[in-house]
mmCIF file of C-alpha atoms in Angstrom:
data_model
loop_
_atom_site.group_PDB
_atom_site.id
_atom_site.type_symbol
_atom_site.label_atom_id
_atom_site.label_comp_id
_atom_site.label_asym_id
_atom_site.label_seq_id
_atom_site.Cartn_x
_atom_site.Cartn_y
_atom_site.Cartn_z
ATOM 1 C CA PHE L 213 0.000 0.000 0.000
ATOM 2 C CA ASN L 214 1.555 3.257 -1.104
ATOM 3 C CA ILE L 215 -0.160 6.143 0.678
ATOM 4 C CA HIS L 216 1.953 8.655 -1.199
ATOM 5 C CA LYS L 217 0.582 7.336 -4.506
ATOM 6 C CA VAL L 218 -2.987 7.178 -3.176
ATOM 7 C CA PHE L 219 -2.721 10.707 -1.827
ATOM 8 C CA LEU L 220 -1.533 12.062 -5.157
ATOM 9 C CA ASP L 221 -3.550 9.969 -7.649
ATOM 10 C CA GLY L 222 -5.981 12.052 -9.603
ATOM 11 C CA LEU L 223 -5.282 15.239 -7.690
ATOM 12 C CA LEU L 224 -2.429 16.788 -9.537
ATOM 13 C CA ALA L 225 -2.123 18.598 -12.748
ATOM 14 C CA VAL L 226 0.806 20.543 -11.391
ATOM 15 C CA SER L 227 4.287 20.008 -12.746
ATOM 16 C CA PRO L 228 6.111 16.692 -12.288
ATOM 17 C CA ALA L 229 8.771 18.533 -10.258
ATOM 18 C CA VAL L 230 6.129 19.386 -7.675
ATOM 19 C CA GLN L 231 4.404 15.999 -7.923
ATOM 20 C CA LYS L 232 7.625 14.105 -7.258
ATOM 21 C CA TYR L 233 9.004 16.426 -4.595
ATOM 22 C CA LYS L 234 10.383 14.244 -1.796
ATOM 23 C CA ARG L 235 9.028 16.475 0.966
ATOM 24 C CA ILE L 236 5.477 15.441 0.074
ATOM 25 C CA ALA L 237 6.237 11.844 1.019
ATOM 26 C CA ASP L 238 8.139 13.080 4.095
ATOM 27 C CA ILE L 239 5.109 15.062 5.257
ATOM 28 C CA ILE L 240 2.827 12.056 4.842
ATOM 29 C CA SER L 241 5.325 9.809 6.613
ATOM 30 C CA ASP L 242 5.635 12.246 9.523
ATOM 31 C CA GLN L 243 1.847 12.464 9.749
ATOM 32 C CA GLN L 244 1.601 8.675 9.900
ATOM 33 C CA SER L 245 4.245 8.659 12.647
ATOM 34 C CA ILE L 246 2.348 11.285 14.635
ATOM 35 C CA VAL L 247 -0.839 9.214 14.574
ATOM 36 C CA ARG L 248 0.885 5.904 15.266
ATOM 37 C CA GLU L 249 3.106 7.249 18.071
ATOM 38 C CA TYR L 250 0.416 9.232 19.882
ATOM 39 C CA LYS L 251 -2.019 6.285 19.823
ATOM 40 C CA SER L 252 0.633 3.921 21.132
ATOM 41 C CA ALA L 253 1.792 6.304 23.849
ATOM 42 C CA LEU L 254 -1.728 7.164 25.007
ATOM 43 C CA SER L 255 -2.646 3.500 25.274
ATOM 44 C CA HIS L 256 0.576 2.831 27.183
ATOM 45 C CA PHE L 257 0.033 5.725 29.606
ATOM 46 C CA GLN L 258 -3.584 4.723 30.226
ATOM 47 C CA GLY L 259 -2.511 1.186 31.093
ATOM 48 C CA LEU L 260 0.109 2.172 33.650
ATOM 49 C CA ASN L 261 -2.285 3.285 36.399
ATOM 50 C CA VAL L 262 0.082 6.032 37.542
ATOM 51 C CA PHE L 263 -1.851 8.987 36.120
ATOM 52 C CA ASN L 264 -5.168 10.249 37.422
ATOM 53 C CA SER L 265 -8.092 10.971 35.110
ATOM 54 C CA GLY L 266 -7.300 14.690 34.960
ATOM 55 C CA GLU L 267 -3.728 14.002 33.924
ATOM 56 C CA LEU L 268 -4.829 11.505 31.285
ATOM 57 C CA SER L 269 -7.370 14.029 30.048
ATOM 58 C CA TYR L 270 -4.593 16.622 29.722
ATOM 59 C CA VAL L 271 -2.369 14.182 27.819
ATOM 60 C CA GLY L 272 -5.301 13.343 25.540
ATOM 61 C CA SER L 273 -5.985 17.024 24.877
ATOM 62 C CA VAL L 274 -2.331 17.623 23.974
ATOM 63 C CA TYR L 275 -2.557 14.760 21.489
ATOM 64 C CA GLN L 276 -5.880 15.983 20.095
ATOM 65 C CA ASN L 277 -4.570 19.525 19.569
ATOM 66 C CA LEU L 278 -1.443 18.165 17.923
ATOM 67 C CA LEU L 279 -3.475 15.900 15.660
ATOM 68 C CA ASN L 280 -5.879 18.692 14.692
ATOM 69 C CA SER L 281 -3.072 21.057 13.750
ATOM 70 C CA SER L 282 -1.189 18.374 11.827
ATOM 71 C CA VAL L 283 -4.347 17.534 9.856
ATOM 72 C CA LYS L 284 -4.524 21.229 8.907
ATOM 73 C CA ASN L 285 -1.033 20.802 7.467
ATOM 74 C CA LEU L 286 -2.315 17.948 5.295
ATOM 75 C CA ASP L 287 -5.244 20.084 4.161
ATOM 76 C CA GLU L 288 -2.853 22.873 3.238
ATOM 77 C CA LEU L 289 -0.578 20.430 1.433
ATOM 78 C CA LEU L 290 -3.518 19.174 -0.574
ATOM 79 C CA MET L 291 -4.350 22.744 -1.586
ATOM 80 C CA VAL L 292 -0.754 23.403 -2.631
ATOM 81 C CA ILE L 293 -0.381 20.281 -4.743
ATOM 82 C CA THR L 294 -3.811 20.378 -6.372
ATOM 83 C CA SER L 295 -4.086 22.332 -9.570
ATOM 84 C CA ASN L 296 -6.602 25.155 -9.801
ATOM 85 C CA GLN L 297 -6.707 25.561 -6.015
ATOM 86 C CA LEU L 298 -4.049 28.230 -5.579
ATOM 87 C CA ARG L 299 -2.348 30.478 -8.076
ATOM 88 C CA MET L 300 1.259 29.557 -7.452
ATOM 89 C CA ASN L 301 4.262 28.848 -9.606
ATOM 90 C CA ASP L 302 6.422 25.797 -8.942
ATOM 91 C CA ALA L 303 8.922 27.689 -6.803
ATOM 92 C CA GLU L 304 6.135 29.015 -4.591
ATOM 93 C CA ARG L 305 4.599 25.550 -4.308
ATOM 94 C CA LEU L 306 7.935 24.002 -3.346
ATOM 95 C CA THR L 307 8.521 26.742 -0.755
ATOM 96 C CA ALA L 308 5.058 26.126 0.691
ATOM 97 C CA ILE L 309 5.694 22.377 0.796
ATOM 98 C CA ASP L 310 9.010 22.983 2.591
ATOM 99 C CA ARG L 311 7.223 25.155 5.169
ATOM 100 C CA ILE L 312 4.524 22.515 5.706
ATOM 101 C CA TYR L 313 7.196 19.839 6.036
ATOM 102 C CA SER L 314 9.078 21.891 8.618
ATOM 103 C CA ASP L 315 5.927 22.485 10.643
ATOM 104 C CA THR L 316 4.845 18.840 10.476
ATOM 105 C CA HIS L 317 8.315 17.659 11.439
ATOM 106 C CA ASP L 318 8.361 20.126 14.363
ATOM 107 C CA LYS L 319 5.078 18.615 15.533
ATOM 108 C CA LEU L 320 6.563 15.120 15.364
ATOM 109 C CA ASP L 321 9.619 16.290 17.325
ATOM 110 C CA PHE L 322 7.324 17.879 19.927
ATOM 111 C CA LEU L 323 5.304 14.668 20.203
ATOM 112 C CA ARG L 324 8.422 12.605 20.775
ATOM 113 C CA HIS L 325 9.699 15.049 23.388
ATOM 114 C CA PHE L 326 6.301 15.102 25.122
ATOM 115 C CA ASN L 327 6.077 11.298 25.073
ATOM 116 C CA ASN L 328 9.599 10.985 26.441
ATOM 117 C CA ASN L 329 8.915 13.409 29.305
ATOM 118 C CA THR L 330 5.585 11.787 30.107
ATOM 119 C CA GLY L 331 7.250 8.370 30.027
ATOM 120 C CA LEU L 332 9.945 9.569 32.433
ATOM 121 C CA LEU L 333 7.289 10.867 34.810
ATOM 122 C CA ALA L 334 5.434 7.556 34.582
ATOM 123 C CA ALA L 335 8.618 5.603 35.307
ATOM 124 C CA GLN L 336 9.360 7.822 38.296
ATOM 125 C CA ARG L 337 5.874 7.294 39.676
ATOM 126 C CA GLN L 338 6.078 3.532 39.139
ATOM 127 C CA LYS L 339 9.366 3.451 41.015
ATOM 128 C CA GLU L 340 7.849 5.436 43.886
ATOM 129 C CA LEU L 341 4.893 3.032 44.059
ATOM 130 C CA GLU L 342 7.216 0.024 44.162
ATOM 131 C CA GLU L 343 9.355 1.632 46.867
ATOM 132 C CA SER L 344 6.239 2.397 48.889
ATOM 133 C CA LYS L 345 5.055 -1.214 48.566
ATOM 134 C CA SER L 346 8.486 -2.482 49.620
ATOM 135 C CA LEU L 347 8.520 -0.251 52.682
ATOM 136 C CA LYS L 348 5.037 -1.346 53.649
ATOM 137 C CA ARG L 349 6.051 -5.014 53.309
ATOM 138 C CA LEU L 350 9.186 -4.342 55.334
ATOM 139 C CA TYR L 351 7.178 -2.800 58.165
ATOM 140 C CA GLY L 352 4.281 -5.259 57.886
ATOM 141 C CA ILE L 353 1.761 -2.638 56.856
ATOM 142 C CA GLN L 354 -1.246 -3.743 54.791
ATOM 143 C CA TYR L 355 -1.559 -2.111 51.377
#
């Protein structure tokens, strides 16, 4: 399955230089990574039982905002690479694609940083829970 081909089939009457521009595939790949990585991380964080419902709600809202803004990038990309949507020459289209790529890639970098920090917090909390259980066992306290 080639999403790049599916995304572009039938949409373009712009020049082959724009159609084949590598950044288009990079944008789509980054978008796929955003969706895959946020879904995986959210499921992981929900299963850890170290975050309360408010914290999980916050994490979910960060992911939702990130997803919404990255989908806007795809919408803009579609406008740029579809003929008769915008009056742009090839250089302007390529510049717009580069800007969309940069923004999408920044979003992916943010997601990875956010997931890493949230994962570190989760690991710290898990360690604290285990230490608390060990101390309770040591002192014969029911938990």
